[in-house]
Short mmCIF file of C-alpha atoms in Angstrom, two decimals:
data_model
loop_
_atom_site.label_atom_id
_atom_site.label_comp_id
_atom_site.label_asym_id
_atom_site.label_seq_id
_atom_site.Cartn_x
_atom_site.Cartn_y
_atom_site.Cartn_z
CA UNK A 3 2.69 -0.95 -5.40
CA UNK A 4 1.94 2.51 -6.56
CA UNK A 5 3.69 3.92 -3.22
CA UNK A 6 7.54 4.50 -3.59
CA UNK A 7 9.59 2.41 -1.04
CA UNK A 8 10.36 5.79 0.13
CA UNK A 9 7.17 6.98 1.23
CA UNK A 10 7.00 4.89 4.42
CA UNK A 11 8.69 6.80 7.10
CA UNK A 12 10.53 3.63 8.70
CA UNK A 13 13.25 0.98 6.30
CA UNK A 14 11.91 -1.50 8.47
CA UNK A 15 8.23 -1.50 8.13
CA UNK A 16 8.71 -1.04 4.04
CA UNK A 17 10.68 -4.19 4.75
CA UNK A 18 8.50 -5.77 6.51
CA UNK A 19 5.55 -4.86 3.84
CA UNK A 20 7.45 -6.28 1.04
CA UNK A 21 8.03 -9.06 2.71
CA UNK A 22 4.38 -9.56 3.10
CA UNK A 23 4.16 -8.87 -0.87
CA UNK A 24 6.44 -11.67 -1.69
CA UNK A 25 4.39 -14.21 0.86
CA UNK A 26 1.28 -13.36 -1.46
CA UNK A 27 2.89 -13.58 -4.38
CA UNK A 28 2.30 -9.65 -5.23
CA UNK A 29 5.04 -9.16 -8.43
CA UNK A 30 6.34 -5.65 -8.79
CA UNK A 31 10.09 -3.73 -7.92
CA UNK A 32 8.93 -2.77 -4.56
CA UNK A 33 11.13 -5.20 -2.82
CA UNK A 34 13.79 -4.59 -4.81
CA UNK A 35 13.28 -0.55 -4.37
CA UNK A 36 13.58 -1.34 -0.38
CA UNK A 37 16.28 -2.95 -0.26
CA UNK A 38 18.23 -0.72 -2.53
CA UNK A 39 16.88 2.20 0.25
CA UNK A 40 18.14 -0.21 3.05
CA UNK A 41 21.65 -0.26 2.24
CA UNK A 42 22.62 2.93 3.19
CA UNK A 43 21.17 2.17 6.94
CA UNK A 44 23.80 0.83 9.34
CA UNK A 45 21.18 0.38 12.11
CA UNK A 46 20.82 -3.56 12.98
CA UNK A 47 16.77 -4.00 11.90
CA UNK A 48 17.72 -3.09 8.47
CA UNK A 49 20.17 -5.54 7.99
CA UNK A 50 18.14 -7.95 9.43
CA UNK A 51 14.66 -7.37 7.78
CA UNK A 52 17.57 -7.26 4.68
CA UNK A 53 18.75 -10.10 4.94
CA UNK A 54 15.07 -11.68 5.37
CA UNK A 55 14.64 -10.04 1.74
CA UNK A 56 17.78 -11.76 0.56
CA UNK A 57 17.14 -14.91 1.62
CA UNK A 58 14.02 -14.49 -0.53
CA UNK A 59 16.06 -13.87 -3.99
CA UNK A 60 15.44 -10.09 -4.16
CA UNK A 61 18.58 -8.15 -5.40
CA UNK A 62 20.24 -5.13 -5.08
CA UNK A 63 23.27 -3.37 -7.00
CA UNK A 64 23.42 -1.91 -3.76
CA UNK A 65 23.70 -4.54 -1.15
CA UNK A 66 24.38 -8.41 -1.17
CA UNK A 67 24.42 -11.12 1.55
CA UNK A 68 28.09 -11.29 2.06
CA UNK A 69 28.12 -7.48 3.48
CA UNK A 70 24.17 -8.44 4.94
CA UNK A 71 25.87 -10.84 7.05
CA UNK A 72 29.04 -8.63 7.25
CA UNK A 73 27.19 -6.14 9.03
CA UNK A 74 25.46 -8.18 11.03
CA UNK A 75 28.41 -10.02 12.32
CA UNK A 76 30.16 -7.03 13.08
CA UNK A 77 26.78 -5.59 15.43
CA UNK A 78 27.24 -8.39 17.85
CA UNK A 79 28.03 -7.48 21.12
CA UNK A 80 31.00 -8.80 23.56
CA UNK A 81 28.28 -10.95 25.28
CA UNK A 82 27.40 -12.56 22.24
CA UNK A 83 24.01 -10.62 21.53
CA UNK A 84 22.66 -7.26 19.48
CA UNK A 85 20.93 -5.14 20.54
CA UNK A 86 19.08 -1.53 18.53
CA UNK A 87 20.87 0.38 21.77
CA UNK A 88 23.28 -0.02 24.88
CA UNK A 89 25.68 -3.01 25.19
CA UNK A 90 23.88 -5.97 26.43
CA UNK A 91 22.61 -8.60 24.85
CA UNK A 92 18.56 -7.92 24.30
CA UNK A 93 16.50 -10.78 23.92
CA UNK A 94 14.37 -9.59 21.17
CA UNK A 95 16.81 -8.41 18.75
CA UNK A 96 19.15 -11.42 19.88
CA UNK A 97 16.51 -14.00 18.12
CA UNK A 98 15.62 -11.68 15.59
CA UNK A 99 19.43 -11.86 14.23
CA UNK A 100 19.40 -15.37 14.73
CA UNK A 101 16.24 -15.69 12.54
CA UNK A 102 17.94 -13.95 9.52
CA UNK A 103 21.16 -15.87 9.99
CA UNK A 104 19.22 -19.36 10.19
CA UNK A 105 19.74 -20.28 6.48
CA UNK A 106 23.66 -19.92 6.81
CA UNK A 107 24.15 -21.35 9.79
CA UNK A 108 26.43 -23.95 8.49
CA UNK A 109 28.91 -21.43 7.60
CA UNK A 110 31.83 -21.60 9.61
CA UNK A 111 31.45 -17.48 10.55
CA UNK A 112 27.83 -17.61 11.15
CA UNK A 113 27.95 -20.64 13.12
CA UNK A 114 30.22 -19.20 15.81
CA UNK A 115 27.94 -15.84 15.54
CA UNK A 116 24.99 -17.87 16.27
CA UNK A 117 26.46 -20.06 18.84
CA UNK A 118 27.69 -17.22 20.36
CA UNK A 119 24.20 -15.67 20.03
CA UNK A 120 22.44 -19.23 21.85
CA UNK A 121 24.58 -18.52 24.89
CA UNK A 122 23.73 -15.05 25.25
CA UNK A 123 19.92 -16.26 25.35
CA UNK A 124 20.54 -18.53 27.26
CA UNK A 125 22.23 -16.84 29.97
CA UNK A 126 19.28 -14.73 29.87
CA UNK A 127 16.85 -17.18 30.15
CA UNK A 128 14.74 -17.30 33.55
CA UNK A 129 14.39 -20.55 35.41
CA UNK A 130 10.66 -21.24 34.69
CA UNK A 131 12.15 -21.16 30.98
CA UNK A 132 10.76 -17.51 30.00
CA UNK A 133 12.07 -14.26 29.04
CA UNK A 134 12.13 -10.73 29.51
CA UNK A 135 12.27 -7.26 27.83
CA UNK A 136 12.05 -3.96 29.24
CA UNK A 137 12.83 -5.42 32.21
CA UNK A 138 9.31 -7.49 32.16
CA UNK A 139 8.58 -11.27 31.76
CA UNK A 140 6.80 -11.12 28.55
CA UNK A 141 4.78 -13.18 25.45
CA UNK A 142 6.94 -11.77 22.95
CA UNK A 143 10.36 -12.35 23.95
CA UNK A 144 9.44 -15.98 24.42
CA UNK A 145 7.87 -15.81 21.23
CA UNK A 146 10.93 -14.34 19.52
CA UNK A 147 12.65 -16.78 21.08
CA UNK A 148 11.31 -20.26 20.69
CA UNK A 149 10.56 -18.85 16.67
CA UNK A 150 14.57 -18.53 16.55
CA UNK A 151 15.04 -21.91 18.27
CA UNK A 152 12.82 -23.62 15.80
CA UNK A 153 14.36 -21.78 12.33
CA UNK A 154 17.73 -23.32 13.39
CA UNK A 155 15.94 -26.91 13.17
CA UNK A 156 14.27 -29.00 15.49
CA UNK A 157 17.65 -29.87 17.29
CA UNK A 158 18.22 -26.53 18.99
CA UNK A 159 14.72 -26.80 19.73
CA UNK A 160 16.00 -29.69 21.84
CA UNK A 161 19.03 -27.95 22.74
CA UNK A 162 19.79 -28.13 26.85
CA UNK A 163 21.22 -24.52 27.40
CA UNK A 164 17.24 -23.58 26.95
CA UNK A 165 16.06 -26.52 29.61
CA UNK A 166 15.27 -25.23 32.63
CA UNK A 167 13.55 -26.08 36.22
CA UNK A 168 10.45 -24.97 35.22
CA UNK A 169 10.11 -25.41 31.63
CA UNK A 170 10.79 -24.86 28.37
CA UNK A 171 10.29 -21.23 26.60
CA UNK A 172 7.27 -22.56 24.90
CA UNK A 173 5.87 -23.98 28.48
CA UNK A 174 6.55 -20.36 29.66
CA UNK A 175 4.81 -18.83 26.55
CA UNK A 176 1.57 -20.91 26.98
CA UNK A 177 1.29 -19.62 30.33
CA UNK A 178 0.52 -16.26 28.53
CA UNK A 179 -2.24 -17.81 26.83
CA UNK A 180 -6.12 -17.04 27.70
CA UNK A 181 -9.08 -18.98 27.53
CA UNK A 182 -10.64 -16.62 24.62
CA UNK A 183 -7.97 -18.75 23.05
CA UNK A 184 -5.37 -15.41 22.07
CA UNK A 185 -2.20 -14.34 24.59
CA UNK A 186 -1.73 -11.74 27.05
CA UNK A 187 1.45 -9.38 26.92
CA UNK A 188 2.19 -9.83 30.66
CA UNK A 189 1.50 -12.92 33.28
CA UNK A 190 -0.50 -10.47 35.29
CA UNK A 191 -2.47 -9.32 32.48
CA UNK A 192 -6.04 -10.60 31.86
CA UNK A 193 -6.54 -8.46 28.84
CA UNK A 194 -5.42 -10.44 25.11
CA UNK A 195 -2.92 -8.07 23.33
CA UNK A 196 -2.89 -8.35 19.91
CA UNK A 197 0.53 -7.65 19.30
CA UNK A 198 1.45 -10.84 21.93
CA UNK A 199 -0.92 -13.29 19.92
CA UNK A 200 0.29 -12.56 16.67
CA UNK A 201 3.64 -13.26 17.49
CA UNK A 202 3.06 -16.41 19.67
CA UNK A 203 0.49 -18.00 17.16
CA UNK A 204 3.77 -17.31 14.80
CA UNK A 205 6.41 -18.51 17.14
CA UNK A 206 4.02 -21.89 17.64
CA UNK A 207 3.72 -22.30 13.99
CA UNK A 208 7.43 -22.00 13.34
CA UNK A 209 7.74 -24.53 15.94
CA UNK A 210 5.31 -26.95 14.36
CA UNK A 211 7.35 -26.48 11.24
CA UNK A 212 10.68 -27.35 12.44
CA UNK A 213 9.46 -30.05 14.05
CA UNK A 214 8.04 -31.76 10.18
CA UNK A 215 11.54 -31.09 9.07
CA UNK A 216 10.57 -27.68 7.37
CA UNK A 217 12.91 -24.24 6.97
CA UNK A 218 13.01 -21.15 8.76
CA UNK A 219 9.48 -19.39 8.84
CA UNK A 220 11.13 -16.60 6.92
CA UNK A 221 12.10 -18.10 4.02
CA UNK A 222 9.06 -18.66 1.78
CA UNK A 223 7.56 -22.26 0.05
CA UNK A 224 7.90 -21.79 -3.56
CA UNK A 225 4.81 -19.45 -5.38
CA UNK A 226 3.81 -19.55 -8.41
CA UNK A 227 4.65 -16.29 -9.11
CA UNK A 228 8.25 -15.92 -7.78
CA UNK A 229 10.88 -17.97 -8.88
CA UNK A 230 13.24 -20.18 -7.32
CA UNK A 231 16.04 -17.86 -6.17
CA UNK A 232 15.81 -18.53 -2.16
CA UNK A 233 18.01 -19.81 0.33
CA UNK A 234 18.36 -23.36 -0.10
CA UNK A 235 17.10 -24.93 3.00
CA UNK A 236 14.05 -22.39 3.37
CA UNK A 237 10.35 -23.04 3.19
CA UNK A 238 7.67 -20.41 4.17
CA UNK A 239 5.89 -19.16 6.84
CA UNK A 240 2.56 -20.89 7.37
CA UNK A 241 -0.54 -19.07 9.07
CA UNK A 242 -0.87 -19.63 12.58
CA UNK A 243 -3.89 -21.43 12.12
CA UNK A 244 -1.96 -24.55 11.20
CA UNK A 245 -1.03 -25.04 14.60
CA UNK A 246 -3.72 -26.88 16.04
CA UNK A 247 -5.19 -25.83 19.06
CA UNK A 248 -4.47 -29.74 20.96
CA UNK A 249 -1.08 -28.72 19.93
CA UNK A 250 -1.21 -25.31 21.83
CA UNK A 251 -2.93 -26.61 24.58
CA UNK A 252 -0.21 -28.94 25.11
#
């Protein structure tokens, strides 16, 4: 806490840091301080790891939801996905938007942003129900993907645009998965990456949420040391040790 907002070289990790501060209940400004930085950035992880902050109750004089969402809105590509660069919908950053815009899906604007957003993934979607980035079937991007899935509820979850032939994106994710019990980055890989576990363990848990009639992963269960200023229908993300592994396994 004794570390400006300003002293980590990247908006995004200091937003993802005080993030993690308000999951542990940490009290200070930092948040608060990183947002405030964050609304000068026009870049699309800002607004998203901004809006995460948002939905959490931290202010800003700076920045509120209504140009959060503005900005986001107005990032969306003609396919109906963002992307950090070019202009085509990427996977990643497609379901990472949808993640922040979960709690306000019910707004008219935001539904058709996140409809439009569905399709995109969709269309992008492989037929033994997995994903790619960098041009690479991957554990992330079906991570990233089946987390967005489940913090729009456990009916898009169900939703057939992300049926296919082979599977669903969490029956291509588990493929991923190793007998030492963690996930590989690539199918061909017999190596567990850490960066692929973390976020499939994550994905799985969101998933497992959803389907209990929980919120979005990234909206946090009341602490005692934060008060009640959240988005409404949010609850918080749970360790991925609450997904069992017969569930996993499935």
């Amino acid at each position: 806490e004794e570390a400006s907002a300003r002293e980590i070289d990247s908006v995004t990790k200091a937003m993802r840091m005080a993030l993690t501060m308000l999951a542990l209940g940490e009290e200070g400004d930092f948040p608060a301080r990183t947002l405030d930085r964050g609304a000068v950035e026009q870049s699309l992880m800002p607004q998203v790891f901004g809006l995460h902050l948002v939905n959490n109750g931290v202010q800003s004089a700076w920045i509120s939801r209504e140009e959060l969402l503005r900005r986001l809105l107005a990032l969306q590509l003609e396919d109906g996905g963002w992307a950090v660069i070019g202009a085509s919908c990427d996977v990643d950053c497609t379901a990472m938007v949808l993640q922040a815009l979960a709690p306000w899906k019910e707004e008219s604007a935001i539904a058709e942003a996140v409809d439009r957003g569905l399709e995109a993934l969709s269309a992008a979607q492989l037929e033994n129900g997995g994903f790619t980035g960098m041009g690479m079937e991957n554990a992330e991007s079906c991570a990233q993907v089946l987390l967005a899935l489940s913090c729009l509820g456990p009916e898009t979850l169900e939703d057939p645009r992300f049926q296919r032939p082979g599977g669903t994106v969490r029956d291509a994710l588990l493929r991923f998965r190793r007998e030492e019990g963690g996930f590989a980055h690539a199918l061909t890989d017999e190596k567990i990456n850490e960066t692929a576990t973390v976020q499939a363990y994550y994905a799985l848990a969101g998933e497992a949420r959803a389907r209990r009639g929980e919120g979005p992963s990234y909206v946090l269960d009341p602490h005692p040391s934060r008060g009640e200023n959240r988005a409404e229908d949010g609850t918080e993300a749970e360790a991925a040790e609450d997904t069992n592994e017969g569930e996993v396994g499935q």
